[in-house]
């Protein structure tokens, strides 16, 4: 049975990427050795790293604009720490739109003063705050573009008078944005970019080197840039598989092309949620995420029936996070429109049954 | 042509491990999805993580002795930082036996006072200092069991009056030791344990929680232990492949069995180095590493001939690190005795030619 994989992350990857990655584990490029067995300083792997870094900048439209791309270890959670270590001198402003923003704030507080410029905690994060102001004298402003758990997404980014840092872990490469509005973007690979184990950081070089604290070498963006993202042994397989996914996206037509598909997928799911009386959307409409659609059953008695129907249809990874309950359909780049249609079919079938 | 892979790291892995890892990238355990595509909170992956952690303790003989095993991100270089963050309150003693010790010292100095209890820098690290003393009032003592670059290895560990921390990146699981002498052991996976992208940390719980600084959650060993090594998304593929390698080692008979093979391999290479007048060993004999044999040509004019012969014999990854020059034969667990014999054959063939 074909599985429709709605997992929130690690999540679905393109079949052709999995095939190539699997082959490279046995033998890379006919060199008689696995990709896992060769020196990261060999030309074979240096080319992979450089290609991945270049593709990331190219797809974001950030080539030649003073940005560098890094593939680091530690996950997005390590960036919560590194952002503060590298940029926080006195005070920073954070937009609190959910669990991941909260975590980013908590870790940054270890180093200095953090001010929540706005928060949607009052409504369990079912919306994105608007109309807040960002103080000019802060070191930077931090936001989370897509709230994986609550299913909200920032549609309109503020014009920040200070460096803008964004956690794009769950929607990078999924929609067109003016990425040059941001000074630092980070994203764990395991949603739209590759397997777990590497994190993309795209940073404008001129914001670095302004804090007075000593930064451990491995956590210093300047050092990582100097070392071409190989201060130490990189997570070879995760970088290679991310490179393959970025190549797949480029061949598809880049962000512009995938955005169209993502728009269709989200239209299909949200219209079912709205039209079908058995389901209720969680996030307020204007802030709905194109990546993670969160919804609940109007009547919890139907849960068992619905879950069984989902299972029979091969729909996997649909349970909502415990902070929201209900269901969450994560529809990252590699998920096909067909999988969303399969889900919607089950939802409308439930209506006929109920 | 069969490649004899002497790479210093990332390095050779068992063929059966590569085969299983490759298959899991396409589909894991007949679940209709790749290992890369499933939630790390699913039972499928939680089992992998728990199995890997248990195997590590079992192979080291540390079950039920107050230790916990963690599979973290960031490489051994991140442990240079985490060790200091978690354990350094006032002062620590470090044994300086090479580049990696130097790096560990440099990163720890960011946090507090570091004292080199002894160093072999005076002889470009071709030996292991002995007879030094470890002050009782320091927070911990740090050493590097095997010096990957210089080809030396500690044979006799001191009886430390304070917690003993050891970087075993390049010889973990290769020889029998009383591992309970150590309070914290760390090792990047990419030599004896798996692909690059995860780092094993084995820590005795009772040494933790004694420093006054605030530690970022992701870098706090206590937090990682509480979260069963899943504070955030782990490097799924690297952990799985490490688990497969640990299973392979267990099926082989564990460290005791592989130690015998490693002893044979190192006897074969070092006797050739000693008996063949064209080669000179770099490290002093009593401190020679069983994992990385470093040697030079007595006459550099033979370099081109030797390199061509190596190439023709399919011998790969033999160039020495620039800090030593010459050659380095890395003979990790997965390298067969046959590969070492193939190398030695080329070395003795050179003697007939010269
Ligand atoms: C928006 C966002 N930020 C951060 C994280 C944490 O990522 P990691 O597990 O790589 O630390 C996640 C994980 O799902 C996320 O969705
Ligand atoms: C003994 C030792 N320690 C530390 C390291 C650094 O490891 P990583 O690249 O994982 O940070 C190495 C790498 O070769 C090593 O051999
Ligand atoms: Mg969230
Ligand atoms: Mg409805
Ligand atoms: Mg060394
Ligand atoms: Mg000799």
Coordinates of N, CA and C in Angstrom, one line a residue, chain B residues 71-162:
Chain B
X71 N 23.8 9.9 22.2 CA 24.2 10.1 20.9 C 23.9 11.5 20.5
X72 N 24.9 12.4 20.5 CA 24.7 13.8 20.3 C 25.1 14.3 18.9
X73 N 24.9 15.5 18.6 CA 25.4 16.1 17.3 C 26.6 17.0 17.7
X74 N 27.3 17.4 16.6 CA 28.3 18.4 16.8 C 29.7 17.9 16.6
X75 N 29.9 16.6 16.7 CA 31.2 16.1 16.6 C 32.0 16.1 17.9
X76 N 33.1 15.5 17.9 CA 34.0 15.5 19.1 C 34.3 17.0 19.5
X77 N 34.4 17.8 18.5 CA 34.8 19.2 18.7 C 33.7 19.9 19.6
X78 N 32.5 19.5 19.4 CA 31.5 20.1 20.3 C 31.7 19.6 21.7
X79 N 32.2 18.4 21.9 CA 32.4 17.9 23.3 C 33.6 18.7 24.0
X80 N 34.5 19.2 23.2 CA 35.5 20.1 23.8 C 34.9 21.2 24.6
X81 N 33.8 21.7 24.0 CA 33.0 22.8 24.6 C 32.1 22.3 25.8
X82 N 31.4 21.2 25.5 CA 30.4 20.7 26.4 C 31.1 20.2 27.7
X83 N 32.2 19.6 27.6 CA 32.9 19.1 28.8 C 33.2 20.2 29.7
X84 N 33.7 21.3 29.2 CA 34.1 22.5 30.0 C 32.8 23.1 30.6
X85 N 31.8 23.3 29.7 CA 30.5 23.9 30.2 C 29.9 23.2 31.3
X86 N 30.0 21.8 31.3 CA 29.3 21.0 32.3 C 30.1 20.7 33.5
X87 N 31.4 20.8 33.4 CA 32.3 20.2 34.5 C 33.3 21.3 35.0
X88 N 33.5 22.3 34.3 CA 34.6 23.2 34.7 C 34.1 24.3 35.6
X89 N 34.5 24.3 36.9 CA 34.0 25.3 37.8 C 35.2 26.3 38.1
X90 N 36.4 25.7 38.3 CA 37.5 26.6 38.6 C 38.7 26.3 37.8
X91 N 39.1 25.0 37.8 CA 40.4 24.7 37.1 C 40.3 23.2 36.7
X92 N 40.9 22.9 35.5 CA 41.0 21.5 35.1 C 42.4 21.2 34.6
X93 N 42.8 20.0 34.6 CA 44.1 19.5 34.1 C 43.9 18.8 32.8
X94 N 44.7 19.2 31.8 CA 44.7 18.5 30.5 C 46.0 17.9 30.2
X95 N 46.0 16.7 29.6 CA 47.3 16.1 29.1 C 47.3 16.5 27.6
X96 N 48.4 17.1 27.2 CA 48.5 17.6 25.8 C 49.4 16.6 25.0
X97 N 48.7 15.8 24.2 CA 49.4 14.8 23.4 C 49.2 15.0 21.9
X98 N 48.7 16.2 21.5 CA 48.6 16.4 20.0 C 47.6 17.5 19.7
X99 N 47.3 17.6 18.4 CA 46.4 18.6 17.9 C 45.1 18.6 18.6
X100 N 44.5 17.4 18.8 CA 43.1 17.3 19.3 C 43.1 17.7 20.8
X101 N 44.2 17.3 21.5 CA 44.3 17.8 22.9 C 44.4 19.3 22.9
X102 N 45.2 19.8 22.0 CA 45.4 21.3 22.0 C 44.1 22.0 21.7
X103 N 43.3 21.4 20.8 CA 42.0 22.0 20.5 C 41.1 22.0 21.7
X104 N 41.1 20.8 22.4 CA 40.3 20.7 23.6 C 40.6 21.7 24.6
X105 N 41.9 21.9 24.8 CA 42.4 22.9 25.8 C 42.0 24.3 25.4
X106 N 42.2 24.6 24.1 CA 41.8 26.0 23.7 C 40.3 26.3 23.9
X107 N 39.5 25.4 23.6 CA 38.0 25.6 23.8 C 37.6 25.7 25.2
X108 N 38.3 24.9 26.1 CA 37.9 24.9 27.5 C 38.4 26.2 28.2
X109 N 39.5 26.8 27.6 CA 40.0 28.0 28.2 C 39.0 29.2 28.1
X110 N 38.1 29.1 27.2 CA 37.1 30.1 27.2 C 36.3 30.2 28.5
X111 N 36.2 29.1 29.1 CA 35.3 29.1 30.3 C 36.1 29.3 31.6
X112 N 37.3 28.8 31.7 CA 38.0 28.9 32.9 C 39.5 28.5 32.8
X113 N 40.1 28.4 33.9 CA 41.5 28.1 33.9 C 41.9 26.7 33.6
X114 N 42.8 26.5 32.7 CA 43.2 25.2 32.2 C 44.7 25.0 32.5
X115 N 45.1 23.9 33.1 CA 46.5 23.7 33.3 C 46.9 22.4 32.6
X116 N 48.0 22.6 31.7 CA 48.5 21.4 31.0 C 49.4 20.6 32.0
X117 N 48.9 19.4 32.4 CA 49.6 18.7 33.4 C 50.9 18.1 32.8
X118 N 50.9 17.9 31.5 CA 52.1 17.5 30.8 C 51.9 17.6 29.3
X119 N 53.0 17.7 28.6 CA 52.8 17.9 27.1 C 54.0 17.2 26.4
X120 N 53.7 16.7 25.2 CA 54.8 16.1 24.4 C 55.0 17.0 23.2
X121 N 54.7 18.2 23.3 CA 54.8 19.2 22.2 C 56.3 19.4 21.8
X122 N 57.2 19.2 22.8 CA 58.6 19.4 22.6 C 59.2 18.5 21.6
X123 N 58.5 17.3 21.3 CA 59.0 16.4 20.3 C 57.9 16.2 19.2
X124 N 57.3 17.3 18.9 CA 56.1 17.2 17.9 C 55.2 16.0 18.2
X125 N 55.0 15.8 19.5 CA 54.0 14.8 19.9 C 54.2 13.4 19.4
X126 N 55.5 13.0 19.4 CA 55.8 11.6 18.9 C 55.8 10.6 20.1
X127 N 55.5 11.1 21.3 CA 55.4 10.2 22.5 C 54.3 10.6 23.4
X128 N 54.0 9.8 24.4 CA 53.0 10.1 25.4 C 53.8 10.4 26.7
X129 N 53.5 11.6 27.3 CA 54.2 11.9 28.6 C 53.8 10.9 29.7
X130 N 54.7 10.7 30.6 CA 54.4 9.8 31.7 C 54.9 10.4 33.0
X131 N 54.4 9.9 34.1 CA 54.9 10.3 35.4 C 54.5 11.7 35.9
X132 N 53.5 12.2 35.2 CA 53.0 13.5 35.7 C 52.0 13.3 36.8
X133 N 51.7 14.4 37.6 CA 50.7 14.2 38.6 C 49.5 15.0 38.4
X134 N 48.4 14.6 38.9 CA 47.1 15.2 38.7 C 46.7 15.8 40.0
X135 N 46.6 17.2 40.1 CA 46.2 17.8 41.4 C 44.8 17.4 41.8
X136 N 44.7 17.1 43.1 CA 43.5 16.6 43.7 C 42.4 17.6 43.7
X137 N 42.8 18.9 43.6 CA 41.7 20.0 43.8 C 41.2 20.5 42.4
X138 N 41.6 19.9 41.4 CA 41.0 20.3 40.1 C 39.6 19.7 39.9
X139 N 38.9 20.3 38.9 CA 37.5 19.8 38.7 C 37.6 18.4 37.9
X140 N 38.5 18.3 37.0 CA 38.6 17.0 36.2 C 39.9 17.0 35.5
X141 N 40.3 15.8 35.0 CA 41.5 15.6 34.2 C 41.0 15.1 32.9
X142 N 41.6 15.7 31.8 CA 41.2 15.3 30.4 C 42.4 14.8 29.7
X143 N 42.2 13.7 29.0 CA 43.2 13.1 28.1 C 42.6 12.6 26.8
X144 N 43.5 12.4 25.8 CA 43.1 11.9 24.5 C 43.7 10.5 24.4
X145 N 42.9 9.5 24.3 CA 43.4 8.1 24.4 C 44.3 7.7 23.2
X146 N 43.9 8.3 22.0 CA 44.6 7.9 20.8 C 44.8 9.2 19.9
X147 N 46.0 9.5 19.5 CA 46.3 10.7 18.8 C 46.3 10.4 17.3
X148 N 45.2 10.5 16.7 CA 44.9 10.2 15.3 C 46.0 10.7 14.4
X149 N 46.4 11.9 14.6 CA 47.3 12.6 13.7 C 48.8 12.1 13.9
X150 N 49.2 12.0 15.1 CA 50.6 11.6 15.4 C 50.8 10.1 15.5
X151 N 49.8 9.4 15.7 CA 49.9 7.9 15.8 C 50.5 7.4 17.1
X152 N 50.1 8.1 18.2 CA 50.5 7.6 19.5 C 49.2 7.3 20.3
X153 N 49.4 6.4 21.3 CA 48.2 6.0 22.0 C 48.6 5.7 23.5
X154 N 47.7 6.1 24.4 CA 48.0 5.9 25.8 C 47.7 4.4 26.1
X155 N 48.8 3.7 26.7 CA 48.6 2.3 27.0 C 48.2 2.1 28.4
X156 N 48.8 3.0 29.3 CA 48.5 2.9 30.7 C 47.9 4.3 31.2
X157 N 46.6 4.2 31.6 CA 46.0 5.4 32.0 C 46.3 5.7 33.5
X158 N 46.4 7.0 33.9 CA 46.8 7.3 35.3 C 45.6 6.9 36.2
X159 N 45.9 6.7 37.5 CA 44.8 6.6 38.5 C 44.5 8.0 38.9
X160 N 43.4 8.5 38.4 CA 43.1 9.9 38.6 C 42.4 10.1 39.9
X161 N 42.8 11.1 40.7 CA 42.1 11.3 42.0 C 40.9 12.2 41.8
X162 N 40.7 12.6 40.5 CA 39.5 13.5 40.2 C 38.8 12.9 39.0

